[in-house]
Amino acid sequence: MMADAQDGLICAYDLDGAGGARPLSWAGIDQPLPDAPQALRWVHLERTHPTAQIWLHEKSGLDETAIRALLAEETRPRCTRFDDGVLLNLRGVNLDPDAEADNMVAIRLWITPERIISARLYKIAAIADIRQSLDAGQGPKTVGQFIARLAARLTERMEPTLEQLQDELSVLEERMLEQAASPMRKELGALRRRAIGLRRYIGSQREALAELGAARPAWLDEDDRVRLNEQVDRVTRYMEDLDMIRERAFVLQDELYSQLSDRMNRIVYMLTVITGIFLPISFLTGLFGVNIGGMPGVESRVPFSSSFLAWRGW
């Protein structure tokens, strides 16, 4: 069951600790938690909606610093531990067909042993996966499982984007061998910018997940830490792939500039040859066109060509 996102509450659940959950409305999230050993409430908000902002400031009970972090306009992945909770900012690939892949969407989370408050602006497929698993009774059972599963879903969706970048770069390399290089300058520049943008956020994401594992909050057990470490290793491999893509693009750009330089050198050589042929002719033409005394045929009434031939003794 999905709540109406137009009121600022995208969804809210009381997790039952067995993989299922009970959906909540605005009225429900202000009620006390169920009296259960593993009671956990998840509230997912649309961060720019006025109703969601009012609830955070007036009813959430969060520290003002945490609220500002959840509502910040721009943020990079990070993990910050407070006395009463953990602030975790993560990023996922934007799957909107009209969006650039490097324009990664953000999710911000406030995490305590009994409650998770998350906020986003754009739709995140990883969150939809968790909601579907909860509705099916196969969702996360604890806070640690929730965070580990979210990190895994965000990470695995990065792989197709990286593969697409590698495929596009391979196509450019083949085109470099088959045709003129100049039309590829814009495409190559766009590919490098996308790789750099992804690398910037993915690098921060790895640090945030590593810091969360190292912080060892009480709600993160050993199995959850192992799962987080797996995602850290996976993100590290993605960073290495992006570094390789950037290096290949740099080598390709060098080859592109080399081809353009060779072409320019050939053009300059041809211009030099043409100049060497026509410069003496231009000099002679200019010399005999000068109106000064003493030039052969100047005083003659016969055509200039005849006077010139007579002057040469022809």
Tab-separated table of C-alpha atoms in Angstrom:
chain	number	residue	atom	x	y	z
A	1	MET	CA	0.000	0.000	0.000
A	2	MET	CA	1.533	3.319	-1.087
A	3	ALA	CA	0.691	6.691	0.415
A	4	ASP	CA	-0.083	9.741	-1.691
A	5	ALA	CA	3.237	11.527	-2.255
A	6	GLN	CA	1.418	14.780	-2.985
A	7	ASP	CA	0.952	15.382	0.759
A	8	GLY	CA	4.687	15.147	1.428
A	9	LEU	CA	4.572	11.630	2.876
A	10	ILE	CA	5.780	9.210	0.224
A	11	CYS	CA	5.377	6.200	2.481
A	12	ALA	CA	5.632	5.115	6.108
A	13	TYR	CA	5.789	1.652	7.660
A	14	ASP	CA	6.007	-0.069	11.011
A	15	LEU	CA	8.279	-3.051	10.322
A	16	ASP	CA	7.239	-6.224	12.131
A	17	GLY	CA	10.737	-7.742	12.394
A	18	ALA	CA	9.745	-10.705	10.230
A	19	GLY	CA	10.027	-9.166	6.765
A	20	GLY	CA	6.610	-7.559	6.658
A	21	ALA	CA	5.328	-4.107	7.583
A	22	ARG	CA	2.169	-2.133	8.316
A	23	PRO	CA	1.691	1.024	6.217
A	24	LEU	CA	1.031	4.284	8.060
A	25	SER	CA	-0.505	7.672	7.300
A	26	TRP	CA	0.450	11.072	8.710
A	27	ALA	CA	-1.704	10.355	11.748
A	28	GLY	CA	-0.103	6.965	12.255
A	29	ILE	CA	3.515	8.153	12.320
A	30	ASP	CA	2.794	10.380	15.328
A	31	GLN	CA	1.562	7.433	17.378
A	32	PRO	CA	3.873	5.514	19.737
A	33	LEU	CA	5.803	2.584	18.345
A	34	PRO	CA	4.292	-0.884	18.799
A	35	ASP	CA	5.340	-2.685	21.951
A	36	ALA	CA	7.560	-5.256	20.255
A	37	PRO	CA	11.211	-6.272	20.742
A	38	GLN	CA	12.290	-5.211	17.235
A	39	ALA	CA	9.869	-2.349	16.652
A	40	LEU	CA	11.081	-0.147	13.794
A	41	ARG	CA	9.355	2.738	12.024
A	42	TRP	CA	10.367	4.016	8.606
A	43	VAL	CA	9.146	7.417	7.413
A	44	HIS	CA	9.969	8.439	3.833
A	45	LEU	CA	9.397	12.103	2.904
A	46	GLU	CA	9.474	14.386	-0.110
A	47	ARG	CA	11.911	16.915	1.288
A	48	THR	CA	10.668	20.032	-0.536
A	49	HIS	CA	7.007	19.615	0.429
A	50	PRO	CA	5.859	22.174	3.077
A	51	THR	CA	3.935	19.551	5.081
A	52	ALA	CA	6.995	17.316	5.329
A	53	GLN	CA	9.175	20.246	6.394
A	54	ILE	CA	6.677	21.323	9.069
A	55	TRP	CA	6.541	17.780	10.441
A	56	LEU	CA	10.318	17.574	10.629
A	57	HIS	CA	10.606	20.874	12.485
A	58	GLU	CA	7.639	20.459	14.838
A	59	LYS	CA	6.940	16.756	15.391
A	60	SER	CA	9.930	14.637	14.399
A	61	GLY	CA	11.934	15.387	17.546
A	62	LEU	CA	15.141	15.676	15.523
A	63	ASP	CA	17.977	18.038	16.292
A	64	GLU	CA	18.008	21.160	14.120
A	65	THR	CA	21.361	20.157	12.663
A	66	ALA	CA	19.930	16.839	11.497
A	67	ILE	CA	16.872	18.569	10.028
A	68	ARG	CA	19.029	20.996	8.042
A	69	ALA	CA	21.044	18.059	6.700
A	70	LEU	CA	17.878	16.223	5.605
A	71	LEU	CA	16.542	19.325	3.833
A	72	ALA	CA	19.796	20.656	2.339
A	73	GLU	CA	19.644	21.624	-1.333
A	74	GLU	CA	23.017	20.128	-2.253
A	75	THR	CA	24.816	17.335	-0.500
A	76	ARG	CA	27.436	14.723	-1.191
A	77	PRO	CA	27.478	11.185	0.239
A	78	ARG	CA	28.662	11.218	3.843
A	79	CYS	CA	28.198	9.520	7.187
A	80	THR	CA	28.051	11.587	10.390
A	81	ARG	CA	27.485	10.091	13.823
A	82	PHE	CA	25.600	12.055	16.491
A	83	ASP	CA	24.903	11.173	20.110
A	84	ASP	CA	21.354	10.061	19.323
A	85	GLY	CA	21.648	8.791	15.753
A	86	VAL	CA	23.506	8.556	12.478
A	87	LEU	CA	23.081	10.847	9.481
A	88	LEU	CA	23.743	9.019	6.207
A	89	ASN	CA	23.607	10.618	2.760
A	90	LEU	CA	23.809	8.328	-0.266
A	91	ARG	CA	23.446	8.699	-4.026
A	92	GLY	CA	21.977	6.557	-6.764
A	93	VAL	CA	22.067	6.655	-10.555
A	94	ASN	CA	19.294	8.758	-12.042
A	95	LEU	CA	17.242	6.321	-14.136
A	96	ASP	CA	15.135	9.033	-15.765
A	97	PRO	CA	15.625	8.596	-19.559
A	98	ASP	CA	15.939	12.369	-19.993
A	99	ALA	CA	18.535	12.798	-17.231
A	100	GLU	CA	22.290	12.577	-17.459
A	101	ALA	CA	23.746	9.525	-15.748
A	102	ASP	CA	26.218	11.616	-13.735
A	103	ASN	CA	23.325	13.641	-12.263
A	104	MET	CA	22.932	11.186	-9.387
A	105	VAL	CA	19.885	11.434	-7.140
A	106	ALA	CA	20.323	11.804	-3.396
A	107	ILE	CA	18.695	10.105	-0.439
A	108	ARG	CA	19.265	11.401	3.094
A	109	LEU	CA	18.614	9.222	6.155
A	110	TRP	CA	18.409	9.777	9.883
A	111	ILE	CA	18.926	6.422	11.600
A	112	THR	CA	18.310	5.311	15.187
A	113	PRO	CA	17.658	1.798	16.561
A	114	GLU	CA	13.879	2.430	16.514
A	115	ARG	CA	13.355	4.786	13.580
A	116	ILE	CA	14.528	5.629	10.078
A	117	ILE	CA	13.579	8.960	8.536
A	118	SER	CA	14.518	9.329	4.872
A	119	ALA	CA	14.032	12.260	2.514
A	120	ARG	CA	14.447	12.627	-1.225
A	121	LEU	CA	13.511	14.912	-4.108
A	122	TYR	CA	13.574	12.543	-7.093
A	123	LYS	CA	12.251	9.004	-7.244
A	124	ILE	CA	14.792	6.334	-6.272
A	125	ALA	CA	14.351	2.820	-7.624
A	126	ALA	CA	16.182	1.266	-4.650
A	127	ILE	CA	13.522	2.614	-2.288
A	128	ALA	CA	10.784	1.200	-4.529
A	129	ASP	CA	12.496	-2.205	-4.286
A	130	ILE	CA	12.423	-2.093	-0.492
A	131	ARG	CA	8.770	-1.051	-0.447
A	132	GLN	CA	7.816	-3.921	-2.735
A	133	SER	CA	9.716	-6.416	-0.589
A	134	LEU	CA	7.962	-5.147	2.555
A	135	ASP	CA	4.562	-5.402	0.896
A	136	ALA	CA	5.440	-8.981	-0.096
A	137	GLY	CA	6.556	-9.875	3.438
A	138	GLN	CA	10.176	-10.343	2.360
A	139	GLY	CA	11.625	-7.013	3.419
A	140	PRO	CA	14.410	-6.120	5.851
A	141	LYS	CA	13.871	-7.174	9.464
A	142	THR	CA	16.238	-4.790	11.251
A	143	VAL	CA	17.759	-1.350	10.820
A	144	GLY	CA	21.060	-2.865	9.744
A	145	GLN	CA	19.397	-5.040	7.112
A	146	PHE	CA	17.477	-2.030	5.806
A	147	ILE	CA	20.637	0.045	5.325
A	148	ALA	CA	22.632	-2.859	3.886
A	149	ARG	CA	19.857	-3.659	1.405
A	150	LEU	CA	19.494	0.001	0.404
A	151	ALA	CA	23.252	0.290	-0.181
A	152	ALA	CA	23.222	-2.901	-2.257
A	153	ARG	CA	20.309	-1.752	-4.433
A	154	LEU	CA	21.914	1.645	-5.025
A	155	THR	CA	25.249	0.056	-5.890
A	156	GLU	CA	24.015	-2.644	-8.260
A	157	ARG	CA	22.171	-0.070	-10.378
A	158	MET	CA	25.449	1.726	-11.069
A	159	GLU	CA	26.852	-1.199	-13.051
A	160	PRO	CA	24.719	-0.789	-16.227
A	161	THR	CA	25.704	2.876	-16.411
A	162	LEU	CA	29.403	2.017	-16.201
A	163	GLU	CA	28.992	-0.688	-18.837
A	164	GLN	CA	27.273	1.830	-21.098
A	165	LEU	CA	30.188	4.248	-20.704
A	166	GLN	CA	32.651	1.478	-21.584
A	167	ASP	CA	30.613	0.497	-24.645
A	168	GLU	CA	30.421	4.100	-25.861
A	169	LEU	CA	34.167	4.487	-25.423
A	170	SER	CA	34.817	1.291	-27.397
A	171	VAL	CA	32.625	2.601	-30.220
A	172	LEU	CA	34.605	5.846	-30.273
A	173	GLU	CA	37.863	3.899	-30.417
A	174	GLU	CA	36.612	1.938	-33.422
A	175	ARG	CA	35.422	5.089	-35.158
A	176	MET	CA	38.827	6.649	-34.543
A	177	LEU	CA	40.375	3.942	-36.713
A	178	GLU	CA	37.751	4.069	-39.436
A	179	GLN	CA	36.971	7.723	-40.048
A	180	ALA	CA	37.990	11.313	-39.470
A	181	ALA	CA	38.490	12.194	-35.842
A	182	SER	CA	37.218	15.752	-35.726
A	183	PRO	CA	33.474	14.907	-35.364
A	184	MET	CA	34.242	12.917	-32.202
A	185	ARG	CA	35.664	15.768	-30.135
A	186	LYS	CA	32.301	16.751	-28.641
A	187	GLU	CA	31.272	13.134	-27.940
A	188	LEU	CA	34.573	12.342	-26.273
A	189	GLY	CA	34.386	15.457	-24.113
A	190	ALA	CA	30.834	14.600	-23.004
A	191	LEU	CA	31.870	11.052	-22.091
A	192	ARG	CA	34.782	12.289	-19.990
A	193	ARG	CA	32.532	14.757	-18.155
A	194	ARG	CA	30.054	11.980	-17.324
A	195	ALA	CA	32.826	9.725	-16.026
A	196	ILE	CA	34.251	12.529	-13.876
A	197	GLY	CA	30.804	13.337	-12.453
A	198	LEU	CA	30.124	9.715	-11.538
A	199	ARG	CA	33.592	9.324	-10.032
A	200	ARG	CA	33.053	12.332	-7.780
A	201	TYR	CA	29.898	10.942	-6.156
A	202	ILE	CA	30.872	7.270	-6.164
A	203	GLY	CA	34.124	8.062	-4.377
A	204	SER	CA	32.240	9.902	-1.636
A	205	GLN	CA	29.748	7.037	-1.408
A	206	ARG	CA	32.509	4.545	-0.758
A	207	GLU	CA	33.857	6.727	2.053
A	208	ALA	CA	30.387	7.121	3.597
A	209	LEU	CA	29.717	3.373	3.622
A	210	ALA	CA	33.188	2.636	4.972
A	211	GLU	CA	32.730	5.195	7.755
A	212	LEU	CA	29.365	3.687	8.669
A	213	GLY	CA	30.915	0.241	8.983
A	214	ALA	CA	33.797	1.599	11.030
A	215	ALA	CA	31.482	3.547	13.354
A	216	ARG	CA	29.884	0.278	14.545
A	217	PRO	CA	26.515	1.687	15.678
A	218	ALA	CA	24.543	-0.591	17.996
A	219	TRP	CA	21.928	-1.411	15.353
A	220	LEU	CA	24.546	-2.702	12.890
A	221	ASP	CA	25.445	-6.308	13.673
A	222	GLU	CA	28.371	-8.263	12.255
A	223	ASP	CA	26.426	-9.740	9.343
A	224	ASP	CA	25.260	-6.269	8.324
A	225	ARG	CA	28.831	-4.966	8.526
A	226	VAL	CA	29.955	-7.780	6.223
A	227	ARG	CA	27.249	-6.823	3.712
A	228	LEU	CA	28.276	-3.162	3.893
A	229	ASN	CA	31.923	-4.113	3.369
A	230	GLU	CA	30.885	-6.051	0.259
A	231	GLN	CA	29.257	-2.907	-1.103
A	232	VAL	CA	32.373	-0.889	-0.249
A	233	ASP	CA	34.457	-3.371	-2.249
A	234	ARG	CA	31.963	-3.233	-5.097
A	235	VAL	CA	31.973	0.555	-5.191
A	236	THR	CA	35.772	0.464	-5.116
A	237	ARG	CA	35.740	-1.709	-8.246
A	238	TYR	CA	33.388	0.764	-9.908
A	239	MET	CA	35.800	3.573	-9.059
A	240	GLU	CA	38.622	1.591	-10.640
A	241	ASP	CA	36.471	1.050	-13.736
A	242	LEU	CA	35.782	4.777	-13.933
A	243	ASP	CA	39.481	5.541	-13.559
A	244	MET	CA	40.196	3.136	-16.417
A	245	ILE	CA	37.494	4.789	-18.539
A	246	ARG	CA	39.025	8.195	-17.868
A	247	GLU	CA	42.505	6.943	-18.787
A	248	ARG	CA	41.229	5.355	-22.017
A	249	ALA	CA	39.390	8.555	-22.866
A	250	PHE	CA	42.549	10.553	-22.180
A	251	VAL	CA	44.599	8.300	-24.475
A	252	LEU	CA	41.896	8.551	-27.131
A	253	GLN	CA	41.887	12.320	-26.822
A	254	ASP	CA	45.670	12.379	-27.247
A	255	GLU	CA	45.311	10.292	-30.400
A	256	LEU	CA	42.603	12.656	-31.608
A	257	TYR	CA	44.828	15.689	-31.098
A	258	SER	CA	47.716	13.840	-32.763
A	259	GLN	CA	45.611	13.171	-35.854
A	260	LEU	CA	44.445	16.774	-35.965
A	261	SER	CA	48.039	17.949	-35.574
A	262	ASP	CA	49.204	15.676	-38.425
A	263	ARG	CA	46.433	17.001	-40.630
A	264	MET	CA	47.393	20.570	-39.816
A	265	ASN	CA	51.048	19.833	-40.582
A	266	ARG	CA	50.088	18.439	-43.995
A	267	ILE	CA	48.042	21.523	-44.762
A	268	VAL	CA	50.904	23.802	-43.721
A	269	TYR	CA	53.316	21.784	-45.890
A	270	MET	CA	51.048	22.123	-48.925
A	271	LEU	CA	50.726	25.861	-48.328
A	272	THR	CA	54.524	26.112	-48.082
A	273	VAL	CA	54.968	24.298	-51.414
A	274	ILE	CA	52.373	26.477	-53.111
A	275	THR	CA	53.980	29.584	-51.663
A	276	GLY	CA	57.412	28.442	-52.920
A	277	ILE	CA	56.009	28.071	-56.454
A	278	PHE	CA	54.021	31.266	-56.707
A	279	LEU	CA	56.152	33.640	-54.667
A	280	PRO	CA	58.855	34.107	-57.382
A	281	ILE	CA	56.150	34.648	-59.994
A	282	SER	CA	54.479	37.210	-57.762
A	283	PHE	CA	57.849	38.864	-57.230
A	284	LEU	CA	58.533	39.178	-60.965
A	285	THR	CA	55.028	40.390	-61.633
A	286	GLY	CA	55.380	43.021	-58.984
A	287	LEU	CA	58.863	43.994	-60.163
A	288	PHE	CA	57.845	44.650	-63.774
A	289	GLY	CA	54.737	46.410	-62.624
A	290	VAL	CA	56.717	49.084	-60.784
A	291	ASN	CA	56.474	52.500	-62.518
A	292	ILE	CA	60.121	53.697	-62.306
A	293	GLY	CA	62.700	54.815	-64.799
A	294	GLY	CA	65.257	52.469	-66.260
A	295	MET	CA	62.967	49.481	-66.629
A	296	PRO	CA	63.255	47.889	-70.129
A	297	GLY	CA	60.579	49.006	-72.578
A	298	VAL	CA	59.317	51.901	-70.494
A	299	GLU	CA	60.249	54.525	-73.144
A	300	SER	CA	59.360	52.326	-76.126
A	301	ARG	CA	56.212	52.857	-78.180
A	302	VAL	CA	56.026	49.200	-79.173
A	303	PRO	CA	54.360	46.658	-76.927
A	304	PHE	CA	56.172	45.826	-73.714
A	305	SER	CA	56.719	42.226	-74.674
A	306	SER	CA	58.562	43.173	-77.872
A	307	SER	CA	60.764	45.699	-76.058
A	308	PHE	CA	61.566	43.123	-73.416
A	309	LEU	CA	62.555	40.563	-76.058
A	310	ALA	CA	64.725	43.126	-77.846
A	311	TRP	CA	66.357	44.071	-74.548
A	312	ARG	CA	67.209	40.434	-73.911
A	313	GLY	CA	68.674	40.122	-77.449
A	314	TRP	CA	65.957	37.626	-78.484
